[in-house]
Short mmCIF file of C-alpha atoms in Angstrom, two decimals:
data_model
loop_
_atom_site.label_atom_id
_atom_site.label_comp_id
_atom_site.label_asym_id
_atom_site.label_seq_id
_atom_site.Cartn_x
_atom_site.Cartn_y
_atom_site.Cartn_z
CA UNK A 217 -38.26 -2.29 177.19
CA UNK A 218 -39.46 -2.36 173.60
CA UNK A 219 -39.61 0.94 171.75
CA UNK A 220 -42.73 0.12 169.73
CA UNK A 221 -45.66 2.12 171.07
CA UNK A 222 -48.63 0.16 172.40
CA UNK A 223 -51.19 1.31 169.77
CA UNK A 224 -48.74 0.46 166.98
CA UNK A 225 -48.13 -2.98 168.52
CA UNK A 226 -51.87 -3.63 168.55
CA UNK A 227 -52.33 -2.45 164.96
CA UNK A 228 -49.41 -4.50 163.61
CA UNK A 229 -50.82 -7.56 165.38
CA UNK A 230 -54.18 -6.88 163.75
CA UNK A 231 -52.55 -6.56 160.31
CA UNK A 232 -50.99 -10.03 160.63
CA UNK A 233 -54.21 -11.60 161.97
CA UNK A 234 -56.52 -10.05 159.36
CA UNK A 235 -54.10 -10.88 156.54
CA UNK A 236 -53.61 -14.51 157.60
CA UNK A 237 -57.30 -15.13 158.34
CA UNK A 238 -58.32 -13.78 154.91
CA UNK A 239 -56.01 -16.10 152.96
CA UNK A 240 -57.46 -18.28 150.23
CA UNK A 241 -58.04 -21.87 151.28
CA UNK A 242 -55.08 -24.18 150.70
CA UNK A 243 -52.65 -21.31 149.93
CA UNK A 244 -49.94 -23.02 151.92
CA UNK A 245 -47.05 -20.92 150.59
CA UNK A 246 -48.63 -17.62 151.67
CA UNK A 247 -49.62 -19.21 154.96
CA UNK A 248 -46.01 -20.23 155.50
CA UNK A 249 -44.87 -16.63 154.93
CA UNK A 250 -47.45 -15.40 157.45
CA UNK A 251 -46.27 -18.10 159.84
CA UNK A 252 -42.69 -16.81 159.56
CA UNK A 253 -43.91 -13.24 160.13
CA UNK A 254 -45.91 -14.34 163.20
CA UNK A 255 -42.89 -16.14 164.68
CA UNK A 256 -40.69 -13.11 164.00
CA UNK A 257 -43.32 -10.91 165.70
CA UNK A 258 -43.38 -13.22 168.74
CA UNK A 259 -39.58 -13.13 168.92
CA UNK A 260 -39.48 -9.37 168.45
CA UNK A 261 -41.95 -8.84 171.31
CA UNK A 262 -39.88 -11.26 173.46
CA UNK A 263 -42.93 -13.20 174.54
CA UNK A 264 -42.36 -15.74 177.36
CA UNK A 265 -42.46 -19.04 175.44
CA UNK A 266 -43.73 -21.36 178.23
CA UNK A 267 -46.77 -19.13 178.78
CA UNK A 268 -47.35 -18.78 175.03
CA UNK A 269 -47.13 -22.53 174.54
CA UNK A 270 -49.56 -23.22 177.38
CA UNK A 271 -52.15 -20.75 176.12
CA UNK A 272 -51.97 -21.83 172.50
CA UNK A 273 -52.03 -25.52 173.44
CA UNK A 274 -55.29 -25.08 175.35
CA UNK A 275 -56.86 -23.00 172.58
CA UNK A 276 -55.82 -25.48 169.88
CA UNK A 277 -57.43 -28.37 171.77
CA UNK A 278 -60.80 -26.56 171.63
CA UNK A 279 -60.29 -25.65 167.96
CA UNK A 280 -59.44 -29.27 167.11
CA UNK A 281 -62.85 -30.42 168.38
CA UNK A 282 -64.43 -28.09 165.83
CA UNK A 283 -62.07 -28.65 162.91
CA UNK A 284 -61.21 -32.36 162.95
CA UNK A 285 -64.68 -33.62 161.92
CA UNK A 286 -64.18 -31.67 158.65
CA UNK A 287 -61.47 -34.05 157.44
CA UNK A 288 -57.66 -33.92 157.71
CA UNK A 289 -56.98 -31.78 154.63
CA UNK A 290 -59.44 -29.03 155.54
CA UNK A 291 -58.78 -29.25 159.29
CA UNK A 292 -54.99 -28.98 158.93
CA UNK A 293 -55.18 -25.72 156.95
CA UNK A 294 -57.80 -24.25 159.29
CA UNK A 295 -55.80 -25.18 162.36
CA UNK A 296 -52.48 -23.83 161.04
CA UNK A 297 -54.18 -20.59 159.95
CA UNK A 298 -55.80 -20.23 163.38
CA UNK A 299 -52.49 -21.12 165.07
CA UNK A 300 -50.75 -18.20 163.31
CA UNK A 301 -53.51 -15.80 164.43
CA UNK A 302 -53.30 -17.15 167.98
CA UNK A 303 -49.50 -16.80 168.12
CA UNK A 304 -49.79 -13.17 166.99
CA UNK A 305 -52.55 -12.07 169.34
CA UNK A 306 -51.24 -14.02 172.32
CA UNK A 307 -47.79 -12.50 171.78
CA UNK A 308 -49.38 -9.06 171.97
CA UNK A 309 -51.46 -10.02 175.01
CA UNK A 310 -48.61 -11.57 176.99
CA UNK A 311 -46.32 -8.57 176.47
CA UNK A 312 -49.01 -5.99 177.29
CA UNK A 313 -48.00 -3.89 180.31
CA UNK A 314 -50.50 -4.07 183.20
CA UNK A 315 -53.35 -1.51 183.28
CA UNK A 316 -52.57 -0.32 179.76
CA UNK A 317 -55.04 -2.12 177.55
CA UNK A 318 -57.24 0.98 177.59
CA UNK A 319 -54.51 2.90 175.76
CA UNK A 320 -54.22 0.19 173.12
CA UNK A 321 -57.96 -0.08 172.64
CA UNK A 322 -58.32 3.69 172.40
CA UNK A 323 -56.52 3.61 169.07
CA UNK A 324 -59.11 1.25 167.56
CA UNK A 325 -61.70 2.73 165.18
CA UNK A 326 -64.71 2.00 167.40
CA UNK A 327 -67.46 4.43 168.47
CA UNK A 328 -66.78 6.62 171.51
CA UNK A 329 -69.59 5.10 173.67
CA UNK A 330 -68.09 1.64 173.25
CA UNK A 331 -64.62 2.95 174.13
CA UNK A 332 -66.02 4.59 177.28
CA UNK A 333 -67.75 1.34 178.18
CA UNK A 334 -64.52 -0.59 177.52
CA UNK A 335 -62.64 1.64 179.93
CA UNK A 336 -65.26 1.37 182.65
CA UNK A 337 -65.54 -2.40 182.21
CA UNK A 338 -61.75 -2.71 182.51
CA UNK A 339 -61.74 -0.71 185.73
CA UNK A 340 -64.73 -2.50 187.21
CA UNK A 341 -63.19 -5.91 186.53
CA UNK A 342 -60.76 -5.18 189.35
CA UNK A 343 -63.68 -4.32 191.62
CA UNK A 344 -65.42 -7.58 190.67
CA UNK A 345 -62.29 -9.62 191.38
CA UNK A 346 -61.84 -7.86 194.70
CA UNK A 347 -65.43 -8.63 195.67
CA UNK A 348 -64.99 -12.28 194.64
CA UNK A 349 -61.92 -12.48 196.91
CA UNK A 350 -63.87 -10.98 199.81
CA UNK A 351 -66.77 -13.40 199.32
CA UNK A 352 -64.34 -16.31 199.13
CA UNK A 353 -62.67 -15.20 202.36
CA UNK A 354 -66.05 -14.92 204.06
CA UNK A 355 -66.96 -18.40 202.86
CA UNK A 356 -63.66 -19.81 204.13
CA UNK A 357 -64.30 -18.28 207.55
CA UNK A 358 -67.65 -20.10 207.54
CA UNK A 359 -66.02 -23.46 206.81
CA UNK A 360 -65.89 -23.72 203.00
CA UNK A 361 -62.20 -24.38 202.38
CA UNK A 362 -60.44 -23.44 199.14
CA UNK A 363 -61.53 -21.71 195.96
CA UNK A 364 -62.77 -24.96 194.39
CA UNK A 365 -65.01 -25.74 197.34
CA UNK A 366 -66.40 -22.24 197.25
CA UNK A 367 -67.04 -22.45 193.51
CA UNK A 368 -68.92 -25.71 194.01
CA UNK A 369 -71.35 -23.99 196.33
CA UNK A 370 -71.72 -20.90 194.14
CA UNK A 371 -75.38 -20.33 193.36
CA UNK A 372 -77.40 -17.85 191.36
CA UNK A 373 -78.02 -15.93 194.61
CA UNK A 374 -74.26 -15.61 195.18
CA UNK A 375 -73.74 -14.42 191.59
CA UNK A 376 -76.54 -11.89 192.12
CA UNK A 377 -75.05 -10.79 195.44
CA UNK A 378 -71.67 -10.35 193.75
CA UNK A 379 -73.30 -8.16 191.11
CA UNK A 380 -75.03 -5.94 193.68
CA UNK A 381 -71.99 -5.59 195.95
CA UNK A 382 -69.82 -4.67 192.97
CA UNK A 383 -72.46 -2.27 191.67
CA UNK A 384 -72.46 -0.33 194.95
CA UNK A 385 -68.69 0.07 194.78
CA UNK A 386 -68.74 0.82 191.05
CA UNK A 387 -71.19 3.68 191.60
CA UNK A 388 -69.00 5.15 194.34
CA UNK A 389 -65.88 4.84 192.15
CA UNK A 390 -67.67 6.46 189.22
CA UNK A 391 -68.87 9.35 191.38
CA UNK A 392 -65.29 9.89 192.57
CA UNK A 393 -64.07 9.83 188.94
CA UNK A 394 -66.67 12.40 187.88
CA UNK A 395 -65.73 14.69 190.78
CA UNK A 396 -62.09 14.50 189.66
CA UNK A 397 -63.01 15.56 186.11
CA UNK A 398 -63.69 12.30 184.23
CA UNK A 399 -65.85 12.97 181.17
CA UNK A 400 -65.96 9.55 179.53
CA UNK A 401 -62.53 9.92 177.90
CA UNK A 402 -59.26 8.27 178.95
CA UNK A 403 -56.81 11.12 179.61
CA UNK A 404 -54.07 9.44 177.55
CA UNK A 405 -52.98 10.20 174.00
CA UNK A 406 -53.10 7.21 171.63
CA UNK A 407 -52.50 8.88 168.28
CA UNK A 408 -49.84 7.78 165.79
CA UNK A 409 -46.77 9.84 164.86
CA UNK A 410 -45.91 10.23 161.12
CA UNK A 411 -43.19 7.55 161.32
CA UNK A 412 -45.60 5.10 162.96
CA UNK A 413 -48.24 5.85 160.34
CA UNK A 414 -45.70 5.04 157.63
CA UNK A 415 -44.76 1.73 159.28
CA UNK A 416 -48.43 0.81 159.56
CA UNK A 417 -49.08 1.73 155.92
CA UNK A 418 -46.17 -0.44 154.75
CA UNK A 419 -47.40 -3.32 156.91
CA UNK A 420 -50.92 -3.07 155.44
CA UNK A 421 -49.49 -2.92 151.89
CA UNK A 422 -47.36 -6.06 152.42
CA UNK A 423 -50.25 -7.95 154.05
CA UNK A 424 -52.72 -6.92 151.34
CA UNK A 425 -50.29 -7.96 148.61
CA UNK A 426 -49.64 -11.32 150.21
CA UNK A 427 -53.32 -12.07 150.83
CA UNK A 428 -54.44 -10.98 147.35
CA UNK A 429 -51.64 -13.11 145.85
CA UNK A 430 -53.13 -16.18 147.53
CA UNK A 431 -56.30 -15.70 145.46
CA UNK A 432 -54.46 -15.37 142.15
CA UNK A 433 -51.99 -18.28 142.35
CA UNK B 115 -69.78 -20.06 170.08
CA UNK B 116 -66.80 -17.77 169.55
CA UNK B 117 -65.82 -18.27 165.91
CA UNK B 118 -62.00 -18.16 165.63
CA UNK B 119 -59.93 -16.49 162.93
CA UNK B 120 -59.73 -18.33 159.65
CA UNK B 121 -63.04 -20.18 159.90
CA UNK B 122 -65.11 -17.64 157.96
CA UNK B 123 -64.73 -16.72 154.30
CA UNK B 124 -63.94 -13.11 153.42
CA UNK B 125 -67.46 -12.35 152.03
CA UNK B 126 -69.20 -13.78 155.11
CA UNK B 127 -66.81 -12.01 157.50
CA UNK B 128 -67.30 -8.74 155.58
CA UNK B 129 -71.09 -9.00 155.37
CA UNK B 130 -71.55 -9.91 159.04
CA UNK B 131 -69.11 -7.16 160.01
CA UNK B 132 -71.10 -4.63 158.03
CA UNK B 133 -74.42 -5.71 159.55
CA UNK B 134 -72.94 -5.57 163.06
CA UNK B 135 -71.41 -2.14 162.43
CA UNK B 136 -74.76 -0.72 161.29
CA UNK B 137 -76.53 -2.31 164.26
CA UNK B 138 -73.95 -0.83 166.64
CA UNK B 139 -74.23 2.65 165.18
CA UNK B 140 -77.99 2.50 165.77
CA UNK B 141 -77.43 1.04 169.26
CA UNK B 142 -75.00 3.84 170.17
CA UNK B 143 -77.60 6.41 169.17
CA UNK B 144 -80.50 4.67 170.92
CA UNK B 145 -78.67 4.10 174.21
CA UNK B 146 -77.37 7.62 174.81
CA UNK B 147 -79.33 7.73 178.08
CA UNK B 148 -77.54 4.61 179.33
CA UNK B 149 -74.20 6.34 178.91
CA UNK B 150 -75.13 9.29 181.12
CA UNK B 151 -73.70 9.86 184.56
CA UNK B 152 -76.40 7.90 186.39
CA UNK B 153 -76.50 4.80 184.18
CA UNK B 154 -72.87 4.55 183.04
CA UNK B 155 -71.67 2.59 186.14
CA UNK B 156 -74.48 0.06 185.65
CA UNK B 157 -73.57 -0.41 181.98
CA UNK B 158 -69.84 -0.64 182.73
CA UNK B 159 -70.26 -3.02 185.64
CA UNK B 160 -72.73 -5.23 183.77
CA UNK B 161 -70.17 -5.49 180.96
CA UNK B 162 -67.43 -6.45 183.41
CA UNK B 163 -69.83 -8.89 185.10
CA UNK B 164 -70.80 -10.62 181.83
CA UNK B 165 -67.11 -10.79 180.84
CA UNK B 166 -66.21 -12.43 184.16
CA UNK B 167 -69.20 -14.79 183.97
CA UNK B 168 -68.18 -15.91 180.46
CA UNK B 169 -64.84 -17.08 181.87
CA UNK B 170 -66.55 -19.66 184.10
CA UNK B 171 -67.29 -22.73 181.97
CA UNK B 172 -69.75 -25.37 183.08
CA UNK B 173 -69.51 -28.97 181.81
CA UNK B 174 -71.87 -30.14 179.08
CA UNK B 175 -72.35 -33.73 177.93
CA UNK B 176 -69.82 -35.23 175.53
CA UNK B 177 -66.68 -33.72 177.02
CA UNK B 178 -67.49 -30.17 175.96
CA UNK B 179 -68.26 -27.16 178.11
CA UNK B 180 -70.36 -24.04 177.84
CA UNK B 181 -70.58 -20.68 179.53
CA UNK B 182 -73.08 -17.94 180.15
CA UNK B 183 -73.57 -15.69 177.13
CA UNK B 184 -75.54 -13.16 179.13
CA UNK B 185 -77.27 -11.26 176.32
CA UNK B 186 -80.77 -11.66 177.76
CA UNK B 187 -79.57 -10.97 181.31
CA UNK B 188 -77.79 -7.79 180.22
CA UNK B 189 -80.76 -6.51 178.22
CA UNK B 190 -83.13 -7.04 181.16
CA UNK B 191 -80.88 -5.64 183.88
CA UNK B 192 -80.08 -2.61 181.72
CA UNK B 193 -83.74 -2.33 180.67
CA UNK B 194 -82.84 -1.94 177.00
CA UNK B 195 -81.76 -4.31 174.23
CA UNK B 196 -79.72 -1.46 172.71
CA UNK B 197 -77.65 -1.13 175.87
CA UNK B 198 -77.47 -4.93 176.02
CA UNK B 199 -75.97 -4.90 172.52
CA UNK B 200 -73.30 -2.41 173.61
CA UNK B 201 -72.55 -4.52 176.66
CA UNK B 202 -72.06 -7.81 174.77
CA UNK B 203 -70.16 -6.08 171.95
CA UNK B 204 -67.72 -4.62 174.45
CA UNK B 205 -67.21 -8.06 176.00
CA UNK B 206 -66.48 -9.56 172.58
CA UNK B 207 -64.02 -6.80 171.67
CA UNK B 208 -62.11 -7.34 174.93
CA UNK B 209 -62.09 -11.11 174.42
CA UNK B 210 -60.97 -10.94 170.78
CA UNK B 211 -58.32 -8.24 171.14
CA UNK B 212 -56.88 -9.10 174.52
CA UNK B 213 -57.50 -12.80 174.98
CA UNK B 214 -57.56 -14.17 171.41
CA UNK B 215 -60.95 -15.70 172.32
CA UNK B 216 -62.92 -15.34 169.10
CA UNK B 217 -61.24 -14.09 165.96
CA UNK B 218 -60.51 -10.51 164.97
CA UNK B 219 -61.78 -11.19 161.46
CA UNK B 220 -64.79 -13.05 162.89
CA UNK B 221 -65.59 -10.24 165.33
CA UNK B 222 -68.46 -8.99 163.18
CA UNK B 223 -70.01 -12.45 163.01
CA UNK B 224 -69.53 -13.06 166.73
CA UNK B 225 -71.09 -9.71 167.60
CA UNK B 226 -73.96 -10.40 165.21
CA UNK B 227 -74.65 -13.80 166.79
CA UNK B 228 -74.26 -12.95 170.46
CA UNK B 229 -74.65 -9.18 170.60
CA UNK B 230 -77.50 -8.71 168.15
CA UNK B 231 -79.36 -11.97 167.51
CA UNK B 232 -79.11 -13.46 171.02
CA UNK B 233 -79.86 -10.14 172.74
CA UNK B 234 -82.88 -9.34 170.59
CA UNK B 235 -84.30 -12.88 170.57
CA UNK B 236 -83.90 -13.00 174.36
CA UNK B 237 -85.44 -9.56 174.87
CA UNK B 238 -88.42 -9.99 172.52
CA UNK B 239 -89.15 -13.52 173.76
CA UNK B 240 -88.97 -12.37 177.38
CA UNK B 241 -91.49 -9.62 176.70
CA UNK B 242 -93.78 -12.00 174.84
CA UNK B 243 -93.57 -14.81 177.39
CA UNK B 244 -94.03 -12.45 180.30
CA UNK B 245 -97.20 -11.16 178.74
CA UNK B 246 -98.44 -14.69 178.03
CA UNK B 247 -97.66 -15.61 181.67
CA UNK B 248 -99.77 -12.76 183.00
CA UNK B 249 -97.35 -9.84 182.90
CA UNK B 250 -96.48 -9.79 186.60
CA UNK B 251 -92.97 -8.91 187.73
CA UNK B 252 -92.74 -12.19 189.64
CA UNK B 253 -92.89 -14.15 186.38
CA UNK B 254 -90.02 -12.21 184.83
CA UNK B 255 -87.27 -14.69 185.89
CA UNK B 256 -89.21 -17.62 184.38
CA UNK B 257 -89.88 -15.78 181.13
CA UNK B 258 -86.30 -14.53 180.93
CA UNK B 259 -84.88 -17.97 181.72
CA UNK B 260 -86.82 -19.63 178.91
CA UNK B 261 -86.03 -16.77 176.52
CA UNK B 262 -82.32 -16.87 177.38
CA UNK B 263 -82.18 -20.61 176.66
CA UNK B 264 -83.93 -20.23 173.30
CA UNK B 265 -81.75 -17.25 172.37
CA UNK B 266 -78.61 -19.38 172.71
CA UNK B 267 -79.98 -22.02 170.35
CA UNK B 268 -81.03 -19.40 167.78
CA UNK B 269 -77.60 -17.74 167.97
CA UNK B 270 -75.90 -21.13 167.51
CA UNK B 271 -78.01 -21.81 164.40
CA UNK B 272 -76.94 -18.41 163.01
CA UNK B 273 -73.32 -19.30 163.77
CA UNK B 274 -73.71 -22.66 162.00
CA UNK B 275 -75.27 -21.00 158.94
CA UNK B 276 -72.29 -18.62 158.73
CA UNK B 277 -69.88 -21.56 158.80
CA UNK B 278 -71.91 -23.31 156.09
CA UNK B 279 -72.01 -20.18 153.90
CA UNK B 280 -68.22 -19.86 154.32
CA UNK B 281 -67.73 -23.37 153.00
CA UNK B 282 -65.99 -24.38 156.22
CA UNK B 283 -68.33 -27.25 157.02
CA UNK B 284 -71.34 -28.94 155.50
CA UNK B 285 -74.79 -28.21 156.89
CA UNK B 286 -75.33 -31.88 157.65
CA UNK B 287 -72.37 -31.84 160.10
CA UNK B 288 -72.38 -28.42 161.66
CA UNK B 289 -76.11 -27.71 162.10
CA UNK B 290 -77.03 -30.78 164.22
CA UNK B 291 -73.74 -30.53 166.14
CA UNK B 292 -74.12 -26.86 167.03
CA UNK B 293 -77.82 -27.08 167.80
CA UNK B 294 -77.45 -30.21 169.92
CA UNK B 295 -74.67 -28.85 172.12
CA UNK B 296 -76.28 -25.43 172.45
CA UNK B 297 -79.61 -26.83 173.57
CA UNK B 298 -77.74 -28.13 176.64
CA UNK B 299 -75.81 -24.88 177.04
CA UNK B 300 -79.11 -23.01 176.66
CA UNK B 301 -80.55 -24.92 179.62
CA UNK B 302 -77.59 -23.75 181.73
CA UNK B 303 -77.98 -20.19 180.44
CA UNK B 304 -81.69 -20.25 181.28
CA UNK B 305 -81.13 -21.52 184.82
CA UNK B 306 -78.41 -18.96 185.58
CA UNK B 307 -80.36 -16.07 184.02
CA UNK B 308 -83.56 -16.98 185.86
CA UNK B 309 -81.74 -17.56 189.16
CA UNK B 310 -79.86 -14.27 189.08
CA UNK B 311 -83.07 -12.40 188.24
CA UNK B 312 -84.92 -14.09 191.13
CA UNK B 313 -82.24 -12.78 193.48
CA UNK B 314 -82.19 -9.29 191.94
CA UNK B 315 -86.00 -9.09 192.05
CA UNK B 316 -85.86 -9.72 195.81
CA UNK B 317 -82.77 -7.67 196.66
CA UNK B 318 -83.00 -4.71 194.25
CA UNK B 319 -86.41 -4.71 192.50
CA UNK B 320 -85.77 -1.15 191.33
CA UNK B 321 -83.07 -2.47 188.95
CA UNK B 322 -85.56 -4.55 186.97
CA UNK B 323 -88.29 -3.32 184.58
CA UNK B 324 -91.69 -2.60 186.13
CA UNK B 325 -95.11 -4.12 185.57
CA UNK B 326 -95.95 -1.92 182.60
CA UNK B 327 -95.76 -3.45 179.15
CA UNK B 328 -93.51 -1.58 176.76
CA UNK B 329 -94.18 -3.68 173.70
CA UNK B 330 -96.83 -3.32 171.04
CA UNK B 331 -99.92 -5.48 170.69
CA UNK B 332 -98.88 -7.07 167.41
CA UNK B 333 -95.72 -8.55 168.93
CA UNK B 334 -97.33 -11.51 170.72
CA UNK B 335 -99.14 -13.00 167.70
CA UNK B 336 -96.16 -12.43 165.42
CA UNK B 337 -93.69 -14.06 167.84
CA UNK B 338 -96.12 -16.92 168.49
CA UNK B 339 -96.39 -17.57 164.74
CA UNK B 340 -92.61 -17.49 164.36
CA UNK B 341 -92.18 -19.89 167.30
CA UNK B 342 -94.67 -22.35 165.82
CA UNK B 343 -93.26 -22.05 162.29
CA UNK B 344 -89.60 -21.95 163.25
CA UNK B 345 -89.30 -24.17 166.32
CA UNK B 346 -92.33 -26.47 166.63
CA UNK B 347 -92.14 -27.35 162.92
CA UNK B 348 -88.88 -29.18 163.73
CA UNK B 349 -90.81 -31.78 165.74
CA UNK B 350 -93.65 -32.14 163.24
CA UNK B 351 -94.51 -35.69 162.20
CA UNK B 352 -92.86 -36.88 158.99
CA UNK B 353 -95.60 -39.41 158.26
CA UNK B 354 -97.81 -38.89 155.16
CA UNK B 355 -101.10 -37.04 155.58
CA UNK B 356 -104.52 -38.66 155.06
CA UNK B 357 -104.74 -38.14 151.28
CA UNK B 358 -101.16 -39.37 150.73
CA UNK B 359 -101.85 -42.48 152.85
CA UNK B 360 -105.01 -43.29 150.87
CA UNK B 361 -103.17 -42.64 147.59
CA UNK B 362 -100.43 -45.06 148.65
CA UNK B 363 -102.91 -47.69 149.74
CA UNK B 364 -105.15 -47.44 146.68
CA UNK B 365 -102.21 -47.10 144.29
CA UNK B 366 -102.59 -43.74 142.57
CA UNK B 367 -99.67 -42.00 144.30
CA UNK B 368 -97.56 -42.37 141.10
CA UNK B 369 -99.92 -40.03 139.25
CA UNK B 370 -98.34 -37.15 141.15
CA UNK B 371 -95.03 -37.85 139.38
CA UNK B 372 -96.62 -37.80 135.88
CA UNK B 373 -97.22 -34.07 135.53
CA UNK B 374 -96.41 -32.60 132.10
CA UNK B 375 -95.33 -29.14 133.22
CA UNK B 376 -93.32 -28.97 136.43
CA UNK B 377 -93.17 -25.62 138.22
CA UNK B 378 -89.90 -25.21 140.14
CA UNK B 379 -90.58 -24.73 143.86
CA UNK B 380 -87.62 -23.68 146.05
CA UNK B 381 -89.26 -24.89 149.29
CA UNK B 382 -90.77 -28.15 148.01
CA UNK B 383 -91.94 -30.50 150.80
CA UNK B 384 -91.31 -27.69 153.33
CA UNK B 385 -87.56 -28.02 153.07
CA UNK B 386 -84.38 -26.87 151.33
CA UNK B 387 -82.18 -29.49 149.74
CA UNK B 388 -78.91 -30.09 151.59
CA UNK B 389 -79.81 -28.26 154.79
CA UNK B 390 -81.25 -31.21 156.74
CA UNK B 391 -83.86 -30.86 159.49
CA UNK B 392 -83.30 -27.13 159.96
CA UNK B 393 -84.61 -26.50 156.43
CA UNK B 394 -88.15 -27.25 157.70
CA UNK B 395 -87.74 -24.45 160.20
CA UNK B 396 -86.39 -22.02 157.59
CA UNK B 397 -89.21 -22.96 155.20
CA UNK B 398 -91.73 -22.37 157.98
CA UNK B 399 -90.33 -18.92 158.73
CA UNK B 400 -90.21 -17.95 155.04
CA UNK B 401 -93.76 -19.24 154.52
CA UNK B 402 -95.07 -17.33 157.55
CA UNK B 403 -93.42 -14.12 156.36
CA UNK B 404 -94.85 -14.51 152.83
CA UNK B 405 -98.34 -15.28 154.20
CA UNK B 406 -98.14 -12.24 156.46
CA UNK B 407 -97.02 -10.02 153.57
CA UNK B 408 -99.80 -11.28 151.27
CA UNK B 409 -102.48 -10.94 153.96
CA UNK B 410 -101.21 -7.48 154.85
CA UNK B 411 -101.30 -6.46 151.18
CA UNK B 412 -104.84 -7.79 150.69
CA UNK B 413 -106.01 -6.04 153.86
CA UNK B 414 -104.56 -2.77 152.59
CA UNK B 415 -106.24 -3.15 149.18
CA UNK B 416 -109.71 -4.17 150.41
CA UNK B 417 -109.77 -1.82 153.40
CA UNK B 418 -112.81 0.46 153.37
CA UNK B 419 -111.93 4.08 152.73
CA UNK B 420 -113.52 5.28 155.95
CA UNK B 421 -111.64 2.74 158.10
#
């Protein structure tokens, strides 16, 4: 198990992404350094490579549709820059322990109402998936075999029914949470210790230096 | 429409981020009621629902695919564009941070396009169309469906303009490409939005807004003008008008070129150089706004004191 705390992992990933995405166009040397950092980060997090490759491959195909009409020179830099960002964020995503993204997101500087909504949305996603499974099972019992067959017959009424069924359960879950003392805050600490703050500061300083250098050379 | 990392320049990413942050601060303040005990589950579930719906892509012509954006649907189900903004913003944060779908540095731009522009265009157009269609609750799905489709196209144009301003792509390439694909995606968005609302109106009518009109009287004419100037101007005929035709036929059209003092006009021929067909739309919107401002100023000046 890695000893880097989840909020710090998220923030270091963000430092690499923001730094690489802000590079001056055609600053290949700086991009190469960010590429090395991103690969080191992926290795450090011990990301499963087959999964990482599959995800990035799919994402790059979609990006290529957008970038290739711009010409090879421009498209190649854009795609490599995006590839570095994708490696970094996907490495974080694929090594994120289950049910813990709320802790990571809690450390982000976003308003409290949005954080509360993030937490609820994360919880209710499980309810939605559960309801989808139930509706699929019901459909199978009525003769629609397989998830693909069910999806083919999905209509606006079924989407609406899914929303209402999930809403009923979500309201019950929320009432139970309120009774148990939920006040819109995740009862988990996501603050940084002094050592982690120092690491983050150093990371920001290196990234800022590297990115600003790309504009001066 | 999710702009990835590295496609926006630093100034554009910063400016769009700032605008989105300000909009969100206002939205957080204006939607306090939606975060209370009674409404919080609806907001949270709608967010989860829109997130899940955005994962289901439907095929669009040319080998590409689209998905529901859900801004209009969220604003209507939640009964507030402010809450709709929070909902879509939350979806985009989850997608960017946890699924690398849409860039971290482009988060501001993505929120501005989908969480602010699409939500507000969808909401205001729905209100306007519903009023034009008679204002009954039964017409809400139709109005919302049309508004949702248009909102996608408007958001895609905003996205294209950001890419042009960043120097990523030329307007001639990105504007027609984005608009063309998103017209098709907008049709899908409109059908899904309208269909879901038809079901909700039958199953849980209490979830949807009532018959009363919550918008002000000036909204309909203003939106109608903007629709004519911004959208219908795109299909206006490019043929010369009557005087130009006569001038061409008789042979005095060249006189127009022989002026001694030329006044620079930024929107000459109802267009902006280098922006293609969309420049007619932008020129129309700018012209309408200027006309409105001038007329408003004149009305203020000449208004009788006892009025």
